[in-house]
XYZ file of C-alpha atoms in Angstrom:
173
model
C 74.864 106.242 83.739
C 73.337 106.451 80.302
C 73.677 109.320 77.883
C 70.100 110.380 78.822
C 71.220 110.894 82.423
C 74.184 113.156 81.466
C 73.168 116.797 81.534
C 73.887 118.764 78.324
C 77.136 120.646 78.311
C 77.153 124.370 78.207
C 78.193 125.568 74.762
C 81.765 126.775 74.394
C 82.460 130.456 74.285
C 83.546 130.182 70.634
C 80.197 128.565 69.749
C 78.265 131.304 71.440
C 80.269 134.000 69.706
C 79.977 132.326 66.276
C 76.214 131.939 66.789
C 75.924 135.566 67.837
C 77.849 136.776 64.779
C 75.675 134.788 62.435
C 72.490 136.110 64.142
C 73.564 139.778 63.860
C 75.334 139.443 60.498
C 73.483 136.761 58.588
C 75.432 135.467 55.572
C 78.476 137.629 56.353
C 81.902 136.111 57.057
C 83.414 137.211 60.357
C 86.650 139.198 59.968
C 89.777 137.185 60.087
C 90.886 136.626 63.686
C 87.681 138.168 65.095
C 86.569 134.943 66.854
C 90.020 134.181 68.342
C 90.613 137.770 69.455
C 87.040 138.286 70.997
C 87.281 134.967 72.759
C 90.697 135.877 74.280
C 89.370 139.312 75.321
C 86.321 137.933 77.028
C 88.271 135.224 78.870
C 90.915 137.823 79.915
C 88.144 140.001 81.317
C 86.543 137.119 83.210
C 89.886 136.093 84.719
C 90.527 139.651 85.919
C 87.144 140.232 87.458
C 86.330 136.748 88.697
C 89.495 135.527 90.335
C 89.166 133.710 93.573
C 90.405 135.625 96.603
C 93.919 135.148 97.651
C 93.435 133.147 100.902
C 97.106 133.409 101.905
C 96.823 137.240 102.062
C 93.170 137.244 103.143
C 92.613 134.262 105.394
C 89.063 135.354 106.218
C 88.097 135.791 102.534
C 86.602 132.256 102.397
C 84.614 132.749 105.501
C 83.299 136.116 104.163
C 82.453 134.462 100.881
C 80.507 131.688 102.671
C 78.632 134.220 104.809
C 77.782 136.318 101.627
C 76.651 133.218 99.865
C 74.409 132.217 102.706
C 72.991 135.791 102.902
C 72.422 135.914 99.158
C 70.545 132.526 99.250
C 68.486 133.662 102.225
C 67.565 136.868 100.349
C 66.716 134.842 97.235
C 64.495 132.551 99.346
C 62.798 135.545 101.042
C 61.962 137.094 97.651
C 60.786 133.708 96.306
C 63.419 133.530 93.564
C 64.719 130.238 94.948
C 62.988 127.665 97.036
C 64.494 126.948 100.493
C 64.939 123.306 99.408
C 67.072 124.368 96.462
C 69.103 126.800 98.584
C 69.726 124.239 101.306
C 70.665 121.640 98.730
C 73.336 123.971 97.361
C 74.585 124.795 100.924
C 74.692 121.005 101.813
C 76.785 120.330 98.674
C 79.131 123.058 99.713
C 79.265 121.664 103.237
C 77.848 124.914 104.711
C 75.317 125.340 107.410
C 71.729 125.108 106.076
C 69.238 127.980 106.238
C 66.968 127.674 109.222
C 63.292 127.106 108.446
C 60.102 127.079 110.434
C 58.540 123.706 111.130
C 55.188 122.858 112.553
C 55.480 119.628 114.492
C 52.530 117.618 115.659
C 53.335 115.224 118.493
C 51.133 112.714 120.078
C 52.407 111.981 123.551
C 51.191 109.381 125.874
C 50.841 111.371 129.109
C 49.779 109.914 132.452
C 48.720 112.490 135.088
C 47.228 111.762 138.484
C 44.245 114.087 138.964
C 41.650 114.388 141.699
C 38.135 114.789 140.388
C 34.656 113.574 141.045
C 33.724 112.424 137.569
C 35.464 111.042 134.429
C 34.722 114.305 132.544
C 36.041 116.439 135.410
C 39.306 114.286 135.382
C 39.722 115.045 131.691
C 39.033 118.770 132.156
C 41.409 118.992 135.175
C 44.144 117.031 133.242
C 43.810 119.377 130.175
C 43.907 122.492 132.484
C 46.983 121.125 134.274
C 48.820 120.495 130.966
C 47.834 123.810 129.532
C 49.077 125.610 132.705
C 52.340 123.723 132.566
C 52.967 124.646 128.912
C 51.607 128.207 129.155
C 55.005 129.841 128.575
C 55.850 127.721 125.493
C 54.927 128.828 121.907
C 52.677 125.815 121.522
C 49.066 125.297 120.625
C 47.321 122.251 122.180
C 44.518 120.588 120.245
C 42.235 118.545 122.409
C 40.293 116.143 120.226
C 38.510 114.434 123.072
C 38.778 110.988 121.603
C 42.202 109.579 120.638
C 44.116 108.011 123.476
C 41.677 109.182 126.169
C 41.433 106.896 129.110
C 40.533 107.528 132.685
C 40.709 104.932 135.299
C 38.850 105.664 138.580
C 40.856 104.932 141.726
C 40.346 105.044 145.455
C 39.258 107.997 147.478
C 41.873 110.763 147.548
C 42.315 111.044 151.287
C 44.674 113.996 150.839
C 41.882 116.113 149.311
C 39.897 117.739 152.154
C 36.146 117.332 152.029
C 33.891 120.424 152.324
C 30.428 120.155 153.694
C 27.686 122.622 152.721
C 25.045 123.509 155.204
C 22.740 120.909 153.716
C 25.130 118.040 154.732
C 26.396 117.450 151.173
C 30.141 116.581 151.000
C 32.135 118.072 148.111
C 35.617 117.077 146.966
């Protein structure tokens, strides 16, 4: 790892306070002990208000924190403050369940169906209708492109399909 790969460190609290003093009081010396006293007061306040929960007395505190963290990240994603990829990266690092996301999946399935029809085109139409009927209750959209992977091989007469005769003597399957 090179020095260019190391992220810059956050400035120390003393540095931030010294810079703030110089910004608001240019050219003035800070009172004796001001920096030490202010630093101690800020750190004391942070320790009091940001202590981790006592897991011995509150065993569900970690679970509650994890749930609140996931909810906060989900809200941040919904309001577009954080991308779902960033939120899930953080959750993954913390070994927490990832936020669910919607996916659109396109599958090309080799599907072989035996259909009775009189022409090649009718065979395709009947096959498409059969598949659509079988998947009617699924939240899916079928795109028939009419070209890729289409193959229809004509076979023997379907003896199970009754023949109808019209009055003119024409047989229909």
